[in-house]
Amino acid sequence: MSTTQAPQIGQIVKVNRGIGSGMYAVIINVVDQRFVWIADGCKRKFDKPKKKNLLHLELLPVISSYVRESLLETGRVTNGKLRDLLMKYANNSQLEAQEKGE
C-alpha cells in the first residue's frame, strides 16, 4: 500500500456507501488497514464516531494539520473544528467546480 492510499488521521473522506452516503467526514483514528473511525462534528460527533470500512470511503488528498496535531497531542478535537474544516472544504470544492464550469 503506497503512502497516498494509506488513511491518515486528520484526512478528509467522502462516504460512498451507507446511510451517510455523499457526506464528508474526517478520520479521527485508524484501526488497521481496513477500518477507520470517522466524525463530522454534526451528525457524527467526536464522542460517537462511526467505524467505517475503507472500501466504503473515498480518501481525499486533504489532511488537516490542526486536527492531526490536536488528536496526536491530546487525543481529542472539538466538534466545532471538525465542522469548520468540512465547511471550508465543501466551500472550496464548490468554488473549484464553478471555475471549471461543472
C-alpha positions as a LaTeX table, in Angstrom:
\begin{tabular}{lrrr}
\hline
Residue & $x$ (\AA) & $y$ (\AA) & $z$ (\AA) \\
\hline
Met1 & 0.00 & 0.00 & 0.00 \\
Ser2 & 1.52 & 3.33 & $-1.02$ \\
Thr3 & 1.54 & 6.37 & 1.26 \\
Thr4 & $-1.02$ & 8.18 & $-0.91$ \\
Gln5 & $-3.54$ & 5.36 & $-0.36$ \\
Ala6 & $-2.93$ & 4.84 & 3.36 \\
Pro7 & $-5.53$ & 6.58 & 5.54 \\
Gln8 & $-4.17$ & 9.24 & 7.90 \\
Ile9 & $-5.53$ & 10.91 & 10.99 \\
Gly10 & $-6.99$ & 14.29 & 10.05 \\
Gln11 & $-7.70$ & 13.26 & 6.45 \\
Ile12 & $-11.00$ & 14.28 & 4.87 \\
Val13 & $-13.03$ & 11.46 & 3.34 \\
Lys14 & $-16.22$ & 11.20 & 1.31 \\
Val15 & $-18.64$ & 8.47 & 2.36 \\
Asn16 & $-19.65$ & 6.43 & $-0.70$ \\
Arg17 & $-21.79$ & 3.71 & 0.91 \\
Gly18 & $-24.20$ & 3.50 & 3.80 \\
Ile19 & $-26.67$ & 5.91 & 5.39 \\
Gly20 & $-24.23$ & 8.83 & 5.24 \\
Ser21 & $-23.50$ & 8.35 & 1.55 \\
Gly22 & $-22.35$ & 11.57 & $-0.12$ \\
Met23 & $-21.33$ & 13.22 & 3.15 \\
Tyr24 & $-17.84$ & 14.33 & 4.15 \\
Ala25 & $-16.09$ & 13.40 & 7.38 \\
Val26 & $-12.64$ & 13.39 & 9.00 \\
Ile27 & $-10.61$ & 10.34 & 10.00 \\
Ile28 & $-10.06$ & 10.59 & 13.76 \\
Asn29 & $-8.45$ & 7.17 & 14.25 \\
Val30 & $-7.01$ & 4.41 & 12.07 \\
Val31 & $-7.92$ & 0.93 & 13.35 \\
Asp32 & $-5.98$ & $-1.14$ & 10.81 \\
Gln33 & $-5.51$ & $-1.42$ & 7.04 \\
Arg34 & $-9.23$ & $-1.96$ & 6.60 \\
Phe35 & $-11.12$ & 0.20 & 9.12 \\
Val36 & $-11.07$ & 3.79 & 10.39 \\
Trp37 & $-13.17$ & 5.87 & 12.79 \\
Ile38 & $-14.75$ & 8.98 & 11.26 \\
Ala39 & $-16.59$ & 12.01 & 12.65 \\
Asp40 & $-18.05$ & 15.17 & 11.14 \\
Gly41 & $-18.85$ & 17.25 & 14.23 \\
Cys42 & $-22.59$ & 17.36 & 13.39 \\
Lys43 & $-24.35$ & 14.04 & 12.86 \\
Arg44 & $-21.30$ & 12.08 & 13.98 \\
Lys45 & $-19.78$ & 13.82 & 16.98 \\
Phe46 & $-16.23$ & 13.18 & 18.16 \\
Asp47 & $-17.51$ & 11.22 & 21.19 \\
Lys48 & $-19.63$ & 8.91 & 19.00 \\
Pro49 & $-17.63$ & 8.33 & 15.80 \\
Lys50 & $-18.57$ & 5.83 & 13.10 \\
Lys51 & $-16.38$ & 2.85 & 12.30 \\
Lys52 & $-16.14$ & 2.56 & 8.50 \\
Asn53 & $-14.60$ & 0.10 & 6.09 \\
Leu54 & $-12.12$ & 1.88 & 3.81 \\
Leu55 & $-13.81$ & 0.27 & 0.80 \\
His56 & $-16.85$ & 2.46 & 1.59 \\
Leu57 & $-14.85$ & 5.70 & 1.65 \\
Glu58 & $-13.09$ & 7.92 & $-0.87$ \\
Leu59 & $-9.85$ & 9.21 & 0.65 \\
Leu60 & $-9.42$ & 12.83 & $-0.38$ \\
Pro61 & $-6.00$ & 14.49 & $-0.74$ \\
Val62 & $-6.66$ & 16.92 & 2.15 \\
Ile63 & $-5.18$ & 16.38 & 5.60 \\
Ser64 & $-5.81$ & 18.94 & 8.34 \\
Ser65 & $-2.61$ & 19.59 & 10.26 \\
Tyr66 & $-4.61$ & 21.22 & 13.08 \\
Val67 & $-6.89$ & 18.20 & 13.56 \\
Arg68 & $-3.98$ & 15.78 & 13.21 \\
Glu69 & $-1.80$ & 17.60 & 15.76 \\
Ser70 & $-4.67$ & 18.02 & 18.21 \\
Leu71 & $-5.55$ & 14.32 & 18.07 \\
Leu72 & $-1.94$ & 13.18 & 18.37 \\
Glu73 & $-1.15$ & 15.57 & 21.26 \\
Thr74 & $-4.35$ & 15.48 & 23.35 \\
Gly75 & $-6.35$ & 12.61 & 21.86 \\
Arg76 & $-9.26$ & 14.99 & 21.22 \\
Val77 & $-10.55$ & 17.59 & 18.78 \\
Thr78 & $-13.61$ & 19.80 & 19.15 \\
Asn79 & $-16.73$ & 19.16 & 17.10 \\
Gly80 & $-16.65$ & 22.83 & 16.08 \\
Lys81 & $-13.21$ & 22.40 & 14.50 \\
Leu82 & $-14.41$ & 19.34 & 12.57 \\
Arg83 & $-17.48$ & 21.23 & 11.30 \\
Asp84 & $-15.36$ & 24.27 & 10.39 \\
Leu85 & $-12.84$ & 22.16 & 8.47 \\
Leu86 & $-15.54$ & 20.33 & 6.50 \\
Met87 & $-17.45$ & 23.55 & 5.76 \\
Lys88 & $-14.29$ & 25.21 & 4.41 \\
Tyr89 & $-13.50$ & 22.12 & 2.31 \\
Ala90 & $-17.05$ & 21.99 & 0.86 \\
Asn91 & $-16.97$ & 25.71 & 0.02 \\
Asn92 & $-13.57$ & 25.39 & $-1.71$ \\
Ser93 & $-14.79$ & 22.36 & $-3.68$ \\
Gln94 & $-17.85$ & 24.29 & $-4.89$ \\
Leu95 & $-15.69$ & 27.24 & $-5.96$ \\
Glu96 & $-13.35$ & 24.97 & $-7.92$ \\
Ala97 & $-16.29$ & 23.25 & $-9.61$ \\
Gln98 & $-17.77$ & 26.62 & $-10.62$ \\
Glu99 & $-14.43$ & 27.76 & $-12.02$ \\
Lys100 & $-14.16$ & 24.59 & $-14.08$ \\
Gly101 & $-17.76$ & 25.02 & $-15.27$ \\
Glu102 & $-19.13$ & 21.84 & $-13.68$ \\
\hline
\end{tabular}
